[in-house]
Amino acid sequence: MGKVTGFLEIERHDRKYAPVAERLKNFNEFVVPLSEKELRDQAARCMNCGIPYCHGTGSAAPGTTGCPVNNQIPDWNDLVYNGNWEEAARNLHSTNNFPEFTGRICPAPCEASCTLNIDDNPVTIKTIECAIVDKAWENGWLKPEPAAVKTGKKVAIVGAGPAGLAAAQQLARAGHDVHVFEKNAKAGGLLRYGIPDFKMEKGIIDRRIAQMEGEGVTFHYGVNVGGKDGLDAKTLLKVYDAVALPGGAAAPRDLPIPGRDLAGIHYAMDFLPQQNRRVGNEPVNTTEILAGGKHVVVIGGGDTGSDCIGTSLRQGALSVTQLEIMPAPPERENKALTWPNWPLKMRTSSSQAEGAVREFAVLTQKFEGENGVVKKLHCVRVDAQFKPIPGTEFVLAADLVLLAMGFVHPVHEGLLKSLGVDLDPRGNVKANLTDYQTSLPKVFSAGDMRRGQSLVVWAIREGRLCAQAVDKFLMGKTDLPR
């Protein structure tokens, strides 16, 4: 504990954003970092609690508190307060392969479970985490860590999202020959093709991929395993000693109502990757979806919906309205009932604050169009049971509708069907939580493909645990952390 009375003497102070008018001009990150003195002061607020819920319970059960990767938060807060940034970086990386990702896009359940959050003033854990890893990169402390001894075992990983990258890095450091197969032109999964650049610029991914290549990981891009004209999935079983499927839950939830076939209605994940490819100078090989000069309606109130808002505003949308079928949450949670668990309360993202109109408890009943193109949404307000309330019908103008209602399960066509792995009742790949093995010998699964749609920090956790299970399967024992 760096400063015993720090939490009494120092007020919470977090990163600020660049002004809205300025940040809407481009797709660059717009968070303004704290100074080193400010960071050390904020780290001094950590109480080093007797039971640090910020660590996380280590459980995969609903209601899990704190950090899913079990970051040793009080330890590196103390190190930052004392100016030992390099040791803080070593500590942080002992539990989290990619803190520069979580330090930017994680919703920070650690802060929700912080003891100081009882008074709505948690330690700025996410900001300190991001500062540690950014300083580590700036000072050249993060170099490739190739294994001293090779095992002679070959592992195939299908998917270069955060779960796949975490698994690949862990397995390479354990001495295995790791090959990552990615259908897109670059690694990152939704980090690259879903998360907008204004939340995380993609050079952050590129430098980590370069480190992994230095550790011996081989990336195969543009390879759609199990897909049409792609690599036969069963070939991997013949060539590799183990195969891991740490993919995403990429099948989007649809809205099958009258008018759904009108032009101008798109899934969020048809819209967002296009802009990321433009920023990354990659070709957009499908019909372009652009919000400029249009009235945009985003259906879905989560993070993906917020990403659609920020992207639409930067493209020059005339207006953006976000619809959420759930009722508006309370402005503040009841701490006595919720802490240290993640609370249900009103949250406003940076994108929502840029100018979107938010409507809660709204059901879209039908789309209306002209000449085959969507022009209006017919909506109604709903009660707590999601039943329409008579007399509350209204119409919204819409030139572009983006469906951001989440994902139901991984895509079954292609890879999963060709392999023939068992699925659970929700349509996810069925794999044991203890050893991550699927119904097929030597085939493992992790990430959203196994657990369902979740957070990047859960993907990293699952990738690390899957790597530990694969290493134990191959070698009979493992030194990778459980």
Coordinates of C-alpha atoms in Angstrom, one line a residue:
M1 CA 0.0 0.0 0.0
G2 CA 1.7 3.1 -1.2
K3 CA 0.0 5.8 0.8
V4 CA -2.1 4.7 3.7
T5 CA -4.2 7.9 3.8
G6 CA -4.3 8.4 0.0
F7 CA -8.0 7.7 -0.5
L8 CA -8.8 10.3 2.2
E9 CA -6.6 13.0 0.8
I10 CA -6.9 12.7 -3.0
E11 CA -10.0 13.0 -5.1
R12 CA -10.7 10.7 -8.0
H13 CA -9.5 12.3 -11.3
D14 CA -9.8 10.5 -14.6
R15 CA -8.9 10.9 -18.2
K16 CA -10.8 13.6 -20.2
Y17 CA -12.0 13.5 -23.8
A18 CA -11.2 15.9 -26.6
P19 CA -14.1 18.3 -27.4
V20 CA -16.9 16.7 -29.4
A21 CA -16.6 19.2 -32.3
E22 CA -12.9 18.3 -32.6
R23 CA -13.0 14.6 -32.3
L24 CA -15.9 14.2 -34.8
K25 CA -13.5 15.4 -37.5
N26 CA -11.6 12.1 -37.6
F27 CA -11.4 8.5 -36.4
N28 CA -8.4 9.0 -34.1
E29 CA -8.4 8.1 -30.4
F30 CA -9.5 11.2 -28.4
V31 CA -8.8 10.2 -24.7
V32 CA -6.4 12.7 -23.1
P33 CA -3.9 10.8 -20.9
L34 CA -3.1 11.9 -17.3
S35 CA 0.3 13.2 -16.4
E36 CA 2.7 10.9 -14.5
K37 CA 2.1 12.9 -11.3
E38 CA -1.7 12.5 -11.7
L39 CA -1.3 8.8 -12.3
R40 CA 0.8 8.3 -9.2
D41 CA -1.7 10.3 -7.1
Q42 CA -4.6 8.2 -8.4
A43 CA -2.7 5.0 -7.7
A44 CA -2.1 6.3 -4.1
R45 CA -5.9 6.2 -3.6
C46 CA -5.8 2.3 -3.7
M47 CA -6.7 1.1 -0.2
N48 CA -5.1 -2.4 -0.5
C49 CA -8.4 -3.8 0.9
G50 CA -8.4 -7.0 3.0
I51 CA -10.6 -8.6 0.3
P52 CA -9.7 -6.8 -3.0
Y53 CA -12.8 -7.6 -5.1
C54 CA -11.1 -5.8 -8.0
H55 CA -9.0 -8.9 -8.5
G56 CA -12.1 -10.9 -9.6
T57 CA -13.4 -14.0 -8.0
G58 CA -11.9 -16.4 -10.5
S59 CA -15.4 -17.8 -11.1
A60 CA -17.1 -18.1 -14.5
A61 CA -20.6 -17.9 -12.8
P62 CA -23.0 -15.0 -13.3
G63 CA -22.4 -12.2 -10.9
T64 CA -18.6 -12.6 -11.1
T65 CA -17.0 -9.5 -9.4
G66 CA -14.0 -7.7 -10.6
C67 CA -11.4 -8.6 -13.2
P68 CA -11.9 -11.7 -15.2
V69 CA -8.2 -12.1 -15.8
N70 CA -7.5 -11.6 -12.1
N71 CA -5.1 -8.6 -12.5
Q72 CA -3.2 -8.0 -9.3
I73 CA -4.5 -4.4 -9.1
P74 CA -3.4 -3.3 -5.6
D75 CA 0.2 -4.6 -6.4
W76 CA 0.7 -2.5 -9.5
N77 CA -1.1 0.5 -8.0
D78 CA 1.6 0.4 -5.3
L79 CA 4.3 0.0 -7.8
V80 CA 3.0 3.0 -9.8
Y81 CA 2.7 5.2 -6.7
N82 CA 6.4 4.4 -6.0
G83 CA 7.5 5.1 -9.5
N84 CA 8.5 1.5 -10.4
W85 CA 6.8 1.4 -13.7
E86 CA 8.8 -1.4 -15.3
E87 CA 8.0 -3.8 -12.4
A88 CA 4.4 -2.7 -12.7
A89 CA 4.4 -3.7 -16.3
R90 CA 5.9 -7.1 -15.5
N91 CA 3.2 -7.6 -12.9
L92 CA 0.4 -6.5 -15.2
H93 CA 1.6 -8.8 -18.0
S94 CA 1.7 -11.8 -15.7
T95 CA -2.1 -12.0 -15.8
N96 CA -3.1 -10.1 -19.0
N97 CA -1.4 -10.6 -22.4
F98 CA -2.9 -7.4 -23.9
P99 CA -3.6 -4.7 -21.2
E100 CA -3.4 -2.1 -24.0
F101 CA -6.7 -3.6 -25.3
T102 CA -8.5 -3.8 -22.0
G103 CA -7.1 -0.4 -20.9
R104 CA -9.0 1.1 -23.8
I105 CA -12.2 -0.9 -24.4
C106 CA -12.9 -2.9 -21.2
P107 CA -16.0 -1.6 -19.3
A108 CA -13.9 -2.0 -16.1
P109 CA -15.8 -4.3 -13.8
C110 CA -12.8 -3.9 -11.5
E111 CA -13.8 -0.3 -10.8
A112 CA -17.4 -1.3 -10.2
S113 CA -16.2 -3.7 -7.5
C114 CA -13.6 -1.3 -6.0
T115 CA -14.3 -0.7 -2.3
L116 CA -14.2 3.1 -3.0
N117 CA -17.1 2.6 -5.4
I118 CA -19.3 2.3 -2.4
D119 CA -19.1 6.1 -2.4
D120 CA -19.0 6.3 -6.3
N121 CA -15.3 7.2 -6.3
P122 CA -13.4 4.1 -7.4
V123 CA -9.7 4.0 -8.1
T124 CA -9.1 4.9 -11.8
I125 CA -7.9 1.3 -12.4
K126 CA -8.5 1.2 -16.1
T127 CA -6.6 4.5 -16.7
I128 CA -3.6 3.3 -14.6
E129 CA -3.6 -0.1 -16.4
C130 CA -3.5 1.7 -19.8
A131 CA -0.8 4.0 -18.7
I132 CA 1.4 1.2 -17.4
V133 CA 1.4 -0.7 -20.7
D134 CA 1.7 2.4 -22.9
K135 CA 4.8 3.4 -20.9
A136 CA 6.1 -0.1 -21.3
W137 CA 5.9 0.2 -25.1
E138 CA 7.3 3.7 -25.1
N139 CA 10.4 2.6 -23.1
G140 CA 11.0 -0.6 -25.1
W141 CA 10.3 -3.0 -22.2
L142 CA 8.0 -5.2 -24.2
K143 CA 10.1 -7.4 -26.4
P144 CA 9.5 -10.9 -27.9
E145 CA 9.8 -13.7 -25.3
P146 CA 10.6 -16.8 -27.4
A147 CA 10.7 -20.1 -25.6
A148 CA 14.1 -21.3 -24.6
V149 CA 13.1 -24.9 -25.4
K150 CA 10.9 -26.1 -28.3
T151 CA 8.5 -29.1 -27.6
G152 CA 8.2 -30.3 -31.2
K153 CA 4.4 -30.0 -31.0
K154 CA 2.3 -28.2 -33.5
V155 CA -0.9 -26.3 -32.6
A156 CA -3.4 -24.8 -35.0
I157 CA -5.6 -21.9 -33.8
V158 CA -8.5 -20.8 -35.9
G159 CA -9.3 -17.2 -35.4
A160 CA -7.0 -14.2 -34.6
G161 CA -9.4 -12.4 -32.2
P162 CA -8.4 -11.6 -28.6
A163 CA -9.0 -15.2 -27.4
G164 CA -7.0 -16.7 -30.3
L165 CA -4.2 -14.2 -29.8
A166 CA -4.0 -14.8 -26.1
A167 CA -4.0 -18.6 -26.6
A168 CA -1.3 -18.3 -29.4
Q169 CA 1.0 -16.2 -27.3
Q170 CA 0.8 -18.5 -24.3
L171 CA 1.3 -21.6 -26.3
A172 CA 4.3 -20.2 -28.2
R173 CA 5.9 -19.2 -25.0
A174 CA 5.4 -22.7 -23.8
G175 CA 7.6 -23.9 -26.7
H176 CA 5.0 -25.1 -29.2
D177 CA 4.9 -24.4 -32.9
V178 CA 1.8 -22.2 -33.2
H179 CA 0.0 -21.5 -36.4
V180 CA -2.9 -19.0 -36.4
F181 CA -5.4 -19.1 -39.3
E182 CA -7.4 -16.0 -39.9
K183 CA -10.0 -15.4 -42.6
N184 CA -9.4 -11.7 -42.8
A185 CA -6.4 -9.8 -44.2
K186 CA -5.1 -8.9 -40.7
A187 CA -5.3 -10.1 -37.2
G188 CA -7.5 -8.8 -34.4
G189 CA -11.0 -10.1 -35.0
L190 CA -13.5 -7.6 -33.7
L191 CA -10.7 -5.6 -32.2
R192 CA -9.7 -4.7 -35.8
Y193 CA -13.0 -5.0 -37.7
G194 CA -15.6 -4.2 -35.1
I195 CA -14.2 -1.7 -32.6
P196 CA -13.9 1.7 -34.3
D197 CA -10.5 3.3 -34.5
F198 CA -11.6 6.2 -32.4
K199 CA -11.8 3.8 -29.5
M200 CA -8.6 1.8 -30.3
E201 CA -6.3 2.6 -33.2
K202 CA -5.1 -0.5 -35.0
G203 CA -1.4 0.2 -34.7
I204 CA -1.8 -1.0 -31.2
I205 CA -2.7 -4.4 -32.5
D206 CA 0.0 -4.4 -35.1
R207 CA 2.9 -3.9 -32.6
R208 CA 1.6 -6.8 -30.5
I209 CA 1.4 -9.1 -33.6
A210 CA 5.0 -8.2 -34.4
Q211 CA 6.0 -9.2 -30.9
M212 CA 4.1 -12.6 -31.3
E213 CA 5.8 -13.2 -34.7
G214 CA 9.1 -12.6 -32.9
E215 CA 8.1 -15.3 -30.4
G216 CA 7.6 -17.8 -33.3
V217 CA 3.8 -17.5 -34.0
T218 CA 3.0 -18.0 -37.7
F219 CA 0.0 -16.2 -39.0
H220 CA -1.9 -17.4 -42.1
Y221 CA -4.2 -14.6 -43.4
G222 CA -7.0 -14.8 -45.9
V223 CA -7.6 -18.5 -44.9
N224 CA -11.3 -19.3 -44.2
V225 CA -11.0 -22.7 -42.5
G226 CA -14.0 -24.8 -43.4
G227 CA -15.4 -22.1 -45.7
K228 CA -16.2 -22.3 -49.4
D229 CA -12.9 -22.3 -51.3
G230 CA -11.1 -22.3 -48.0
L231 CA -9.0 -24.8 -46.1
D232 CA -10.6 -28.1 -45.2
A233 CA -11.0 -28.1 -41.5
K234 CA -10.3 -31.8 -41.2
T235 CA -6.9 -31.2 -42.7
L236 CA -5.9 -29.4 -39.5
L237 CA -6.7 -32.6 -37.5
K238 CA -4.2 -34.5 -39.6
V239 CA -1.4 -32.0 -39.6
Y240 CA -1.5 -30.6 -36.0
D241 CA -1.2 -32.2 -32.6
A242 CA -4.0 -30.0 -31.2
V243 CA -6.5 -27.6 -32.7
A244 CA -8.1 -24.7 -30.9
L245 CA -11.3 -22.9 -31.9
P246 CA -11.2 -19.6 -30.0
G247 CA -13.5 -17.8 -32.4
G248 CA -16.3 -15.3 -31.9
A249 CA -20.1 -15.4 -31.7
A250 CA -20.6 -13.8 -35.1
A251 CA -24.2 -14.8 -36.0
P252 CA -26.2 -11.6 -35.4
R253 CA -29.7 -11.3 -33.9
D254 CA -32.2 -10.4 -36.6
L255 CA -35.4 -8.4 -36.5
P256 CA -37.9 -10.3 -38.7
I257 CA -40.7 -7.8 -39.0
P258 CA -42.6 -6.5 -42.0
G259 CA -40.4 -4.5 -44.3
R260 CA -37.2 -6.2 -43.2
D261 CA -36.2 -6.8 -46.9
L262 CA -36.1 -3.1 -47.7
A263 CA -32.8 -1.7 -48.8
G264 CA -31.0 0.5 -46.2
I265 CA -31.4 -2.0 -43.3
H266 CA -28.1 -3.6 -42.3
Y267 CA -26.5 -5.5 -39.5
A268 CA -24.1 -3.4 -37.4
M269 CA -21.3 -5.8 -38.3
D270 CA -21.9 -5.2 -42.0
F271 CA -21.5 -1.4 -41.4
L272 CA -18.6 -1.1 -38.8
P273 CA -16.0 -3.2 -40.6
Q274 CA -16.3 -1.1 -43.7
Q275 CA -15.2 2.0 -41.9
N276 CA -12.4 0.2 -40.2
R277 CA -11.1 -1.0 -43.5
R278 CA -11.3 2.5 -45.0
V279 CA -9.2 3.9 -42.1
G280 CA -6.8 0.9 -42.5
N281 CA -6.5 1.4 -46.3
E282 CA -8.0 -2.0 -46.9
P283 CA -10.4 -2.4 -49.8
V284 CA -14.2 -2.5 -49.1
N285 CA -15.2 -5.4 -51.4
T286 CA -19.0 -5.1 -50.8
T287 CA -21.6 -2.4 -51.5
E288 CA -20.7 0.6 -49.4
I289 CA -22.9 1.5 -46.4
L290 CA -22.5 5.1 -45.5
A291 CA -24.4 7.3 -43.0
G292 CA -23.5 10.7 -44.5
G293 CA -26.5 13.0 -45.1
K294 CA -28.9 10.4 -43.7
H295 CA -31.3 10.0 -40.7
V296 CA -29.8 7.0 -39.0
V297 CA -31.7 4.7 -36.5
V298 CA -29.7 2.3 -34.4
I299 CA -31.7 -0.6 -32.9
G300 CA -29.9 -1.9 -29.8
G301 CA -28.6 -0.1 -26.8
G302 CA -25.2 -1.8 -26.1
D303 CA -21.6 -1.2 -27.0
T304 CA -22.1 -2.2 -30.7
G305 CA -24.9 0.3 -31.0
S306 CA -22.7 3.0 -29.5
D307 CA -20.0 2.2 -32.0
C308 CA -22.6 2.6 -34.8
I309 CA -23.5 6.0 -33.4
G310 CA -19.9 7.4 -33.2
T311 CA -19.2 6.1 -36.7
S312 CA -22.4 7.5 -38.2
L313 CA -21.7 10.9 -36.7
R314 CA -18.2 11.0 -38.0
Q315 CA -19.5 10.1 -41.5
G316 CA -21.8 13.1 -41.4
A317 CA -25.2 11.7 -40.4
L318 CA -28.0 14.2 -40.2
S319 CA -29.4 12.6 -37.1
V320 CA -28.8 9.5 -35.0
T321 CA -31.5 7.9 -32.9
Q322 CA -30.8 4.8 -30.7
L323 CA -33.7 2.5 -29.8
E324 CA -33.6 0.1 -26.8
I325 CA -36.4 -2.3 -25.9
M326 CA -35.4 -2.4 -22.3
P327 CA -36.7 0.3 -19.9
A328 CA -34.4 3.1 -18.9
P329 CA -32.2 1.9 -16.0
P330 CA -31.9 3.9 -12.8
E331 CA -29.5 6.8 -12.7
R332 CA -27.8 5.3 -9.6
E333 CA -27.7 1.7 -8.3
N334 CA -28.5 0.7 -4.8
K335 CA -25.0 0.0 -3.5
A336 CA -26.3 -2.1 -0.6
L337 CA -27.9 -4.5 -3.0
T338 CA -25.4 -4.6 -5.9
W339 CA -21.9 -3.9 -4.7
P340 CA -19.4 -5.5 -5.5
N341 CA -21.2 -6.9 -8.5
W342 CA -21.7 -5.2 -11.8
P343 CA -24.6 -2.8 -11.4
L344 CA -27.5 -2.0 -13.7
K345 CA -27.6 1.8 -14.0
M346 CA -27.7 4.5 -16.6
R347 CA -24.5 4.8 -18.5
T348 CA -23.7 7.2 -21.3
S349 CA -20.9 6.3 -23.7
S350 CA -18.7 8.8 -25.3
S351 CA -20.5 8.2 -28.7
Q352 CA -23.9 8.6 -27.2
A353 CA -22.8 11.9 -25.7
E354 CA -21.7 13.1 -29.1
G355 CA -25.3 13.8 -30.2
A356 CA -27.5 10.7 -30.3
V357 CA -31.1 10.7 -29.2
R358 CA -31.8 7.7 -26.9
E359 CA -35.2 6.1 -26.6
F360 CA -35.9 3.4 -24.1
A361 CA -38.8 0.8 -23.9
V362 CA -39.4 1.0 -27.6
L363 CA -40.4 -1.8 -29.9
T364 CA -40.1 -1.5 -33.7
Q365 CA -43.2 -3.0 -35.3
K366 CA -42.5 -2.6 -39.0
F367 CA -40.3 -0.8 -41.6
E368 CA -41.9 1.4 -44.3
G369 CA -40.1 2.3 -47.5
E370 CA -40.4 4.0 -50.9
N371 CA -39.1 2.5 -54.1
G372 CA -37.7 -0.5 -52.1
V373 CA -35.7 1.7 -49.7
V374 CA -36.4 2.2 -46.0
K375 CA -37.9 5.6 -45.1
K376 CA -39.7 5.1 -41.8
L377 CA -39.9 3.0 -38.7
H378 CA -43.3 2.3 -37.0
C379 CA -42.6 2.0 -33.3
V380 CA -44.6 1.6 -30.0
R381 CA -43.6 2.0 -26.4
V382 CA -43.8 -1.1 -24.3
D383 CA -44.4 -2.0 -20.6
A384 CA -42.1 -3.9 -18.3
Q385 CA -43.3 -7.2 -19.9
F386 CA -42.4 -5.8 -23.4
K387 CA -46.1 -5.6 -24.3
P388 CA -47.1 -2.7 -26.5
I389 CA -48.9 0.2 -24.7
P390 CA -52.0 1.2 -26.8
G391 CA -51.9 4.8 -27.9
T392 CA -48.1 5.2 -27.7
E393 CA -47.4 4.5 -31.4
F394 CA -45.0 6.8 -33.2
V395 CA -43.1 7.0 -36.5
L396 CA -39.4 7.8 -37.0
A397 CA -37.8 9.0 -40.2
A398 CA -34.9 6.6 -41.2
D399 CA -32.7 6.5 -44.3
L400 CA -30.4 3.9 -42.7
V401 CA -31.2 1.4 -40.1
L402 CA -28.5 -0.5 -38.2
L403 CA -29.3 -3.6 -36.3
A404 CA -27.1 -3.8 -33.2
M405 CA -29.1 -6.3 -31.0
G406 CA -26.2 -8.6 -30.2
F407 CA -25.2 -12.0 -31.4
V408 CA -26.9 -15.3 -30.9
H409 CA -24.0 -17.8 -31.3
P410 CA -21.1 -18.6 -33.6
V411 CA -21.6 -19.1 -37.2
H412 CA -22.4 -22.8 -37.7
E413 CA -22.0 -23.1 -41.5
G414 CA -18.5 -23.9 -42.6
L415 CA -16.0 -24.6 -39.8
L416 CA -18.2 -26.0 -37.1
K417 CA -20.4 -28.1 -39.4
S418 CA -17.5 -29.5 -41.3
L419 CA -15.8 -30.6 -38.1
G420 CA -19.0 -31.9 -36.6
V421 CA -18.4 -30.6 -33.0
D422 CA -21.2 -30.8 -30.6
L423 CA -23.1 -27.6 -29.7
D424 CA -24.8 -26.6 -26.4
P425 CA -28.5 -25.7 -26.2
R426 CA -27.6 -22.0 -27.0
G427 CA -25.8 -23.0 -30.2
N428 CA -22.3 -22.4 -28.9
V429 CA -19.5 -24.9 -29.1
K430 CA -19.8 -27.4 -26.3
A431 CA -16.5 -27.5 -24.4
N432 CA -15.7 -28.4 -20.8
L433 CA -14.8 -25.5 -18.5
T434 CA -12.1 -27.5 -16.8
D435 CA -10.1 -28.6 -19.9
Y436 CA -11.8 -26.7 -22.8
Q437 CA -12.0 -29.9 -24.9
T438 CA -14.9 -30.3 -27.4
S439 CA -16.6 -33.5 -28.3
L440 CA -13.7 -34.2 -30.8
P441 CA -10.4 -35.6 -29.7
K442 CA -7.6 -32.9 -29.5
V443 CA -10.0 -30.1 -30.5
F444 CA -10.5 -27.3 -28.0
S445 CA -12.7 -24.2 -27.9
A446 CA -12.7 -20.9 -26.0
G447 CA -13.9 -17.3 -26.2
D448 CA -17.3 -16.2 -27.5
M449 CA -17.5 -19.4 -29.6
R450 CA -17.7 -21.3 -26.3
R451 CA -19.2 -19.0 -23.8
G452 CA -21.3 -16.8 -26.0
Q453 CA -21.1 -13.0 -26.7
S454 CA -19.0 -11.4 -24.0
L455 CA -16.2 -8.9 -23.3
V456 CA -12.7 -8.7 -24.6
V457 CA -11.3 -9.3 -21.1
W458 CA -13.3 -12.6 -20.9
A459 CA -11.9 -13.5 -24.3
I460 CA -8.3 -13.0 -23.1
R461 CA -9.1 -15.0 -20.0
E462 CA -10.6 -17.9 -22.0
G463 CA -7.7 -17.8 -24.4
R464 CA -5.2 -18.1 -21.6
L465 CA -7.1 -20.9 -19.9
C466 CA -7.5 -22.8 -23.2
A467 CA -3.7 -22.5 -23.8
Q468 CA -3.1 -24.0 -20.3
A469 CA -5.4 -26.9 -21.2
V470 CA -3.8 -27.5 -24.6
D471 CA -0.3 -27.4 -23.1
K472 CA -1.3 -30.0 -20.4
F473 CA -3.0 -32.2 -23.0
L474 CA 0.2 -32.2 -25.2
M475 CA 2.8 -32.5 -22.5
G476 CA 1.0 -34.2 -19.6
K477 CA 1.7 -31.2 -17.4
T478 CA 1.9 -27.5 -17.7
D479 CA 3.6 -24.4 -16.2
L480 CA 1.1 -22.0 -17.8
P481 CA -1.0 -20.2 -15.2
R482 CA -4.5 -21.5 -14.4

